Amino acid sequence: MEEVASDSWEISPEHKAASPPAIFLEGALDKITAFSPWTSWEYEKPRVHGETILHSATVAYLLRDARLNGAWLYCGAHKGERGFGEERLINTRRSKRRRLNRAHLVSNSPGSNFFGNFVLDDFPLALLPGREETPIVLETKVYEHEAGYRQLLDLPRPQLVHRARVDELVVYTDFAQNASKRSRYDTLRKRMRAALDTADEKRTGLVYLKRGATGESRLVTNEPALEAHLEKRGFEIVEPARLSAEETSRRLLDARLIVSVEGSHLSHAIYSMAGDGTFLVLEPPDRFATPYKEFADCMDMRFAFLVGDPAERGFSVDLDDLDRLLDKLA
């Protein structure tokens, strides 16, 4: 990207910040048998134990005479995946190739393929272009809650481009949790509250965010017992797969403690939960990952995790261990 860009400018500089240690029980790390395909212990260790993290800069690049085709961006010798779909030598779509003078690309491969990244990364990315600019996106997966969240967050859907030649295309690197990202998260959280009637009935602030059957399987084999146990402790069960974006957000609004299995569905909470809220993430022992620890650190929230026990077709949650961890968070 740096080699083919005609110009570039820094939107937010890189910086180092202390990452507070995650909250977990003694012996929890010994229960981990494998990591998510997208991470490693080398990456997780400083976030789990609390070390100084280098957060990369957010940078804009100006590409001249860029080509867009399906999920892919081409410019000179650069080829980058910025959407959803396989690369095709011949595009079988019948849409004509468009010609654009200037545009800002506000989609990325992770957000185009995974709902969690779409909400966590692509929504704040959409705030970078100025109001007079033309934002565009490439093909993405179809997300059931996209339209609802765009309305709540006042983020109209950018133009969808299948094939285009762009005289001047601005693209971004914006994956780090830096000061600019924090500011944009704050903006979206304020928009969420402005869109909802905060005079709704008072809730306990305790939520079990149910993953359901969405995404890759992370089955909690004793989930009925887990839900009953949490309900006795005052938790409300919220399952986004059965609710609209607005209904989900209302029920998560200002929640001070979110308990949930690790996964993309945690993004349902990031713009609605309390500013001083806590995540308690239930980790499959064979797929450990803490991507929402980065968001929690950025927003000065707390992050805890409980590693489950292996079980046939999934994992189970030790309810006594859960109580011990909940008591630590009280």
Short mmCIF file of C-alpha atoms in Angstrom, two decimals:
data_model
loop_
_atom_site.label_atom_id
_atom_site.label_comp_id
_atom_site.label_asym_id
_atom_site.label_seq_id
_atom_site.Cartn_x
_atom_site.Cartn_y
_atom_site.Cartn_z
CA MET A 1 0.00 0.00 0.00
CA GLU A 2 2.74 2.48 0.98
CA GLU A 3 4.60 1.83 -2.28
CA VAL A 4 1.67 2.45 -4.63
CA ALA A 5 0.00 5.34 -2.76
CA SER A 6 0.37 8.80 -4.29
CA ASP A 7 0.00 10.39 -0.88
CA SER A 8 -0.71 9.41 2.72
CA TRP A 9 -1.53 11.22 5.94
CA GLU A 10 -1.73 10.22 9.57
CA ILE A 11 -5.13 10.57 11.23
CA SER A 12 -4.12 9.30 14.65
CA PRO A 13 -0.52 8.55 15.71
CA GLU A 14 0.63 5.28 17.17
CA HIS A 15 0.93 5.22 20.92
CA LYS A 16 1.75 2.90 23.77
CA ALA A 17 -0.74 2.23 26.56
CA ALA A 18 -0.81 -0.02 29.59
CA SER A 19 -3.25 -2.90 29.24
CA PRO A 20 -4.75 -3.84 32.61
CA PRO A 21 -4.72 -7.57 33.38
CA ALA A 22 -7.85 -9.54 32.64
CA ILE A 23 -9.80 -10.89 35.61
CA PHE A 24 -9.81 -14.68 35.86
CA LEU A 25 -9.60 -17.51 38.37
CA GLU A 26 -6.41 -19.21 39.46
CA GLY A 27 -5.70 -22.18 37.21
CA ALA A 28 -7.84 -20.87 34.34
CA LEU A 29 -4.94 -20.67 31.91
CA ASP A 30 -4.05 -24.32 32.57
CA LYS A 31 -7.42 -25.30 31.09
CA ILE A 32 -6.64 -23.81 27.66
CA THR A 33 -5.96 -26.56 25.11
CA ALA A 34 -5.92 -24.51 21.87
CA PHE A 35 -6.44 -21.02 20.51
CA SER A 36 -8.73 -19.52 17.89
CA PRO A 37 -7.27 -19.76 14.37
CA TRP A 38 -7.03 -15.95 14.40
CA THR A 39 -4.79 -15.61 17.45
CA SER A 40 -1.97 -17.15 19.48
CA TRP A 41 -0.62 -17.14 23.02
CA GLU A 42 2.09 -14.71 21.90
CA TYR A 43 -0.65 -12.23 21.00
CA GLU A 44 -2.94 -12.98 23.96
CA LYS A 45 -0.34 -13.00 26.74
CA PRO A 46 0.20 -9.24 27.12
CA ARG A 47 -3.55 -8.64 27.13
CA VAL A 48 -4.30 -11.42 29.60
CA HIS A 49 -1.53 -10.55 32.07
CA GLY A 50 -1.49 -6.81 31.48
CA GLU A 51 1.48 -5.25 29.68
CA THR A 52 2.23 -2.17 27.63
CA ILE A 53 0.67 -2.46 24.16
CA LEU A 54 1.71 -0.56 21.04
CA HIS A 55 -1.37 0.70 19.23
CA SER A 56 -0.69 1.40 15.54
CA ALA A 57 -1.52 4.65 13.78
CA THR A 58 -4.64 5.22 11.71
CA VAL A 59 -3.45 6.24 8.24
CA ALA A 60 -5.19 7.32 5.03
CA TYR A 61 -3.71 6.47 1.61
CA LEU A 62 -4.56 8.10 -1.69
CA LEU A 63 -4.55 5.65 -4.60
CA ARG A 64 -4.77 6.91 -8.18
CA ASP A 65 -6.41 4.88 -10.93
CA ALA A 66 -7.61 2.13 -8.59
CA ARG A 67 -9.73 -0.78 -9.80
CA LEU A 68 -12.45 -2.48 -7.76
CA ASN A 69 -13.79 -5.89 -8.68
CA GLY A 70 -15.99 -7.94 -6.37
CA ALA A 71 -14.22 -8.14 -3.01
CA TRP A 72 -10.88 -6.95 -4.32
CA LEU A 73 -8.94 -3.71 -4.72
CA TYR A 74 -6.18 -3.38 -7.33
CA CYS A 75 -3.78 -0.48 -7.80
CA GLY A 76 -0.48 -0.88 -9.58
CA ALA A 77 1.28 -3.83 -7.96
CA HIS A 78 -1.04 -3.78 -4.95
CA LYS A 79 -3.87 -6.26 -4.51
CA GLY A 80 -5.97 -6.26 -1.36
CA GLU A 81 -9.09 -8.04 -0.15
CA ARG A 82 -11.55 -5.43 1.10
CA GLY A 83 -14.86 -7.26 0.77
CA PHE A 84 -16.51 -10.68 0.86
CA GLY A 85 -16.01 -13.27 -1.84
CA GLU A 86 -13.37 -15.18 -3.76
CA GLU A 87 -11.17 -13.53 -6.34
CA ARG A 88 -12.38 -14.16 -9.89
CA LEU A 89 -10.36 -13.80 -13.05
CA ILE A 90 -13.58 -13.02 -14.88
CA ASN A 91 -16.42 -11.25 -13.09
CA THR A 92 -19.66 -12.92 -14.16
CA ARG A 93 -21.85 -10.14 -12.78
CA ARG A 94 -23.73 -8.28 -15.48
CA SER A 95 -23.22 -4.92 -13.83
CA LYS A 96 -21.27 -2.40 -15.86
CA ARG A 97 -17.99 -1.07 -14.61
CA ARG A 98 -18.52 2.35 -13.08
CA ARG A 99 -16.17 5.30 -13.30
CA LEU A 100 -15.79 7.35 -10.13
CA ASN A 101 -13.81 10.54 -9.78
CA ARG A 102 -13.08 10.32 -6.04
CA ALA A 103 -14.32 8.01 -3.28
CA HIS A 104 -13.44 6.72 0.19
CA LEU A 105 -13.46 2.95 0.72
CA VAL A 106 -14.95 2.15 4.13
CA SER A 107 -15.12 -1.64 4.05
CA ASN A 108 -12.51 -4.19 5.07
CA SER A 109 -12.15 -7.94 4.72
CA PRO A 110 -12.76 -8.82 8.42
CA GLY A 111 -15.91 -6.70 8.62
CA SER A 112 -17.17 -8.03 5.29
CA ASN A 113 -16.82 -11.61 6.52
CA PHE A 114 -17.64 -11.47 10.24
CA PHE A 115 -20.47 -9.62 11.97
CA GLY A 116 -18.39 -8.79 15.04
CA ASN A 117 -15.75 -7.00 13.00
CA PHE A 118 -18.44 -5.32 10.92
CA VAL A 119 -19.90 -3.62 14.01
CA LEU A 120 -16.61 -3.18 15.87
CA ASP A 121 -14.44 -1.98 12.98
CA ASP A 122 -16.44 -0.96 9.90
CA PHE A 123 -18.97 1.26 11.68
CA PRO A 124 -16.26 3.49 13.23
CA LEU A 125 -14.37 3.42 9.92
CA ALA A 126 -17.41 4.98 8.23
CA LEU A 127 -16.92 8.11 10.38
CA LEU A 128 -13.51 8.95 8.89
CA PRO A 129 -14.54 10.51 5.53
CA GLY A 130 -15.86 14.06 5.67
CA ARG A 131 -19.56 14.70 5.10
CA GLU A 132 -18.89 16.05 1.61
CA GLU A 133 -16.97 12.93 0.57
CA THR A 134 -18.34 9.83 -1.19
CA PRO A 135 -18.00 6.68 0.91
CA ILE A 136 -18.26 3.31 -0.85
CA VAL A 137 -18.17 -0.34 0.21
CA LEU A 138 -17.47 -3.60 -1.54
CA GLU A 139 -19.53 -6.76 -1.26
CA THR A 140 -20.17 -8.00 2.28
CA LYS A 141 -22.04 -10.85 3.85
CA VAL A 142 -25.71 -10.19 4.48
CA TYR A 143 -26.16 -9.28 8.14
CA GLU A 144 -29.70 -9.44 9.48
CA HIS A 145 -29.18 -6.58 11.96
CA GLU A 146 -27.25 -4.22 9.68
CA ALA A 147 -30.14 -1.96 8.66
CA GLY A 148 -31.38 -1.65 12.24
CA TYR A 149 -28.02 -0.69 13.63
CA ARG A 150 -27.36 1.76 10.81
CA GLN A 151 -30.60 3.53 11.71
CA LEU A 152 -29.80 3.59 15.44
CA LEU A 153 -26.27 4.87 14.81
CA ASP A 154 -27.18 7.32 12.04
CA LEU A 155 -24.87 5.56 9.57
CA PRO A 156 -26.55 5.44 6.13
CA ARG A 157 -25.30 2.57 4.02
CA PRO A 158 -22.57 3.74 1.63
CA GLN A 159 -22.80 3.03 -2.09
CA LEU A 160 -22.19 -0.64 -2.87
CA VAL A 161 -19.70 -0.99 -5.72
CA HIS A 162 -19.30 -4.23 -7.67
CA ARG A 163 -16.98 -3.06 -10.45
CA ALA A 164 -15.42 0.35 -10.74
CA ARG A 165 -12.42 2.36 -11.83
CA VAL A 166 -11.68 5.20 -9.42
CA ASP A 167 -9.48 8.13 -10.35
CA GLU A 168 -8.74 8.93 -6.69
CA LEU A 169 -9.54 6.37 -4.00
CA VAL A 170 -8.83 6.96 -0.31
CA VAL A 171 -8.34 3.80 1.75
CA TYR A 172 -7.46 3.42 5.42
CA THR A 173 -5.52 1.28 7.85
CA ASP A 174 -7.62 1.55 10.99
CA PHE A 175 -7.40 -1.67 12.99
CA ALA A 176 -5.75 -0.32 16.15
CA GLN A 177 -7.47 0.83 19.33
CA ASN A 178 -5.94 4.32 19.30
CA ALA A 179 -7.24 7.73 20.38
CA SER A 180 -9.16 8.26 17.14
CA LYS A 181 -10.92 4.92 17.50
CA ARG A 182 -11.89 5.77 21.09
CA SER A 183 -13.35 9.09 19.96
CA ARG A 184 -15.40 7.41 17.23
CA TYR A 185 -16.67 4.72 19.62
CA ASP A 186 -17.81 7.52 21.93
CA THR A 187 -19.62 9.22 19.04
CA LEU A 188 -21.49 6.05 18.13
CA ARG A 189 -22.40 5.32 21.74
CA LYS A 190 -23.87 8.83 22.07
CA ARG A 191 -25.86 8.33 18.88
CA MET A 192 -27.21 5.03 20.23
CA ARG A 193 -28.50 6.73 23.39
CA ALA A 194 -30.02 9.58 21.41
CA ALA A 195 -31.93 7.08 19.28
CA LEU A 196 -33.37 5.12 22.21
CA ASP A 197 -35.90 6.17 24.79
CA THR A 198 -33.79 6.01 27.94
CA ALA A 199 -36.92 6.29 30.06
CA ASP A 200 -37.67 2.61 29.51
CA GLU A 201 -38.37 0.38 32.49
CA LYS A 202 -35.43 -0.03 34.84
CA ARG A 203 -33.41 -3.22 34.39
CA THR A 204 -31.01 -5.05 36.67
CA GLY A 205 -28.04 -4.22 34.48
CA LEU A 206 -27.09 -7.91 34.43
CA VAL A 207 -27.37 -9.68 31.06
CA TYR A 208 -26.62 -13.12 29.71
CA LEU A 209 -26.10 -12.47 26.00
CA LYS A 210 -27.12 -15.73 24.38
CA ARG A 211 -25.16 -16.75 21.30
CA GLY A 212 -27.78 -19.17 20.00
CA ALA A 213 -27.00 -21.12 16.84
CA THR A 214 -25.37 -18.24 14.95
CA GLY A 215 -21.85 -18.39 13.52
CA GLU A 216 -19.38 -21.18 14.17
CA SER A 217 -20.51 -23.61 16.82
CA ARG A 218 -19.52 -22.81 20.41
CA LEU A 219 -22.03 -25.03 22.18
CA VAL A 220 -22.41 -24.73 25.95
CA THR A 221 -23.60 -28.22 26.78
CA ASN A 222 -25.13 -27.20 30.13
CA GLU A 223 -26.61 -23.92 28.89
CA PRO A 224 -30.15 -24.50 30.29
CA ALA A 225 -28.66 -24.97 33.77
CA LEU A 226 -26.38 -21.98 33.21
CA GLU A 227 -29.29 -19.74 32.22
CA ALA A 228 -31.42 -20.86 35.17
CA HIS A 229 -28.49 -20.24 37.51
CA LEU A 230 -27.90 -16.74 36.16
CA GLU A 231 -31.60 -15.87 36.26
CA LYS A 232 -31.59 -16.69 39.99
CA ARG A 233 -28.80 -14.15 40.35
CA GLY A 234 -30.89 -11.48 38.61
CA PHE A 235 -29.63 -11.81 35.05
CA GLU A 236 -31.86 -11.20 32.04
CA ILE A 237 -31.47 -13.53 29.04
CA VAL A 238 -31.10 -11.63 25.76
CA GLU A 239 -30.85 -13.53 22.46
CA PRO A 240 -30.20 -11.13 19.55
CA ALA A 241 -30.98 -13.81 16.94
CA ARG A 242 -34.63 -13.58 18.07
CA LEU A 243 -34.77 -9.79 18.36
CA SER A 244 -34.40 -6.71 16.18
CA ALA A 245 -31.41 -4.42 16.53
CA GLU A 246 -33.55 -1.89 18.40
CA GLU A 247 -35.06 -4.47 20.77
CA THR A 248 -31.61 -5.91 21.48
CA SER A 249 -30.12 -2.48 22.13
CA ARG A 250 -32.95 -1.45 24.45
CA ARG A 251 -32.48 -4.57 26.55
CA LEU A 252 -28.70 -4.09 26.68
CA LEU A 253 -28.82 -0.36 27.34
CA ASP A 254 -26.50 0.57 30.23
CA ALA A 255 -25.97 -3.07 31.21
CA ARG A 256 -23.15 -3.08 33.74
CA LEU A 257 -22.24 -6.77 33.36
CA ILE A 258 -22.46 -8.83 30.17
CA VAL A 259 -21.91 -12.59 30.46
CA SER A 260 -21.57 -14.40 27.15
CA VAL A 261 -19.74 -17.06 25.20
CA GLU A 262 -16.83 -15.64 23.19
CA GLY A 263 -17.85 -14.64 19.67
CA SER A 264 -19.05 -11.98 17.24
CA HIS A 265 -22.42 -11.57 18.96
CA LEU A 266 -20.63 -9.63 21.74
CA SER A 267 -20.61 -6.68 19.32
CA HIS A 268 -24.34 -6.28 19.97
CA ALA A 269 -23.38 -4.80 23.36
CA ILE A 270 -20.53 -2.44 22.58
CA TYR A 271 -22.56 0.69 21.79
CA SER A 272 -25.31 0.12 24.35
CA MET A 273 -23.70 -1.31 27.52
CA ALA A 274 -22.73 0.98 30.40
CA GLY A 275 -19.65 3.13 30.02
CA ASP A 276 -18.13 1.47 33.09
CA GLY A 277 -19.42 -1.97 32.18
CA THR A 278 -17.76 -5.37 32.42
CA PHE A 279 -17.48 -8.28 30.02
CA LEU A 280 -17.37 -11.80 31.48
CA VAL A 281 -16.57 -14.03 28.53
CA LEU A 282 -17.06 -17.79 28.63
CA GLU A 283 -14.15 -19.29 26.71
CA PRO A 284 -14.19 -22.68 24.95
CA PRO A 285 -11.00 -24.39 26.16
CA ASP A 286 -10.07 -25.37 22.59
CA ARG A 287 -10.71 -21.94 21.02
CA PHE A 288 -9.39 -19.32 23.41
CA ALA A 289 -9.41 -15.69 22.20
CA THR A 290 -9.99 -12.28 23.78
CA PRO A 291 -10.66 -9.80 20.93
CA TYR A 292 -13.09 -7.80 23.07
CA LYS A 293 -10.38 -7.26 25.68
CA GLU A 294 -8.93 -4.68 23.27
CA PHE A 295 -12.25 -2.85 23.05
CA ALA A 296 -12.69 -3.01 26.83
CA ASP A 297 -9.20 -1.56 27.40
CA CYS A 298 -9.82 1.20 24.87
CA MET A 299 -13.06 2.19 26.62
CA ASP A 300 -11.77 1.78 30.21
CA MET A 301 -14.11 -1.14 30.81
CA ARG A 302 -13.29 -4.32 32.73
CA PHE A 303 -12.75 -7.69 31.07
CA ALA A 304 -13.00 -11.09 32.75
CA PHE A 305 -13.03 -14.60 31.36
CA LEU A 306 -13.89 -18.11 32.52
CA VAL A 307 -12.40 -21.07 30.66
CA GLY A 308 -14.88 -23.91 30.27
CA ASP A 309 -14.40 -27.64 30.56
CA PRO A 310 -14.24 -29.98 27.54
CA ALA A 311 -17.49 -31.76 26.74
CA GLU A 312 -18.80 -33.78 23.82
CA ARG A 313 -19.71 -31.44 20.93
CA GLY A 314 -18.79 -28.34 22.94
CA PHE A 315 -17.84 -27.26 26.45
CA SER A 316 -19.50 -26.89 29.84
CA VAL A 317 -19.38 -24.09 32.39
CA ASP A 318 -18.63 -24.92 36.03
CA LEU A 319 -21.33 -23.01 37.90
CA ASP A 320 -19.35 -22.88 41.15
CA ASP A 321 -16.42 -21.33 39.27
CA LEU A 322 -18.83 -18.89 37.66
CA ASP A 323 -20.13 -17.82 41.09
CA ARG A 324 -16.59 -17.32 42.35
CA LEU A 325 -15.75 -15.10 39.38
CA LEU A 326 -19.02 -13.15 39.63
CA ASP A 327 -18.25 -12.50 43.30
CA LYS A 328 -14.83 -11.10 42.31
CA LEU A 329 -16.60 -8.69 39.95
CA ALA A 330 -19.20 -7.53 42.46
#
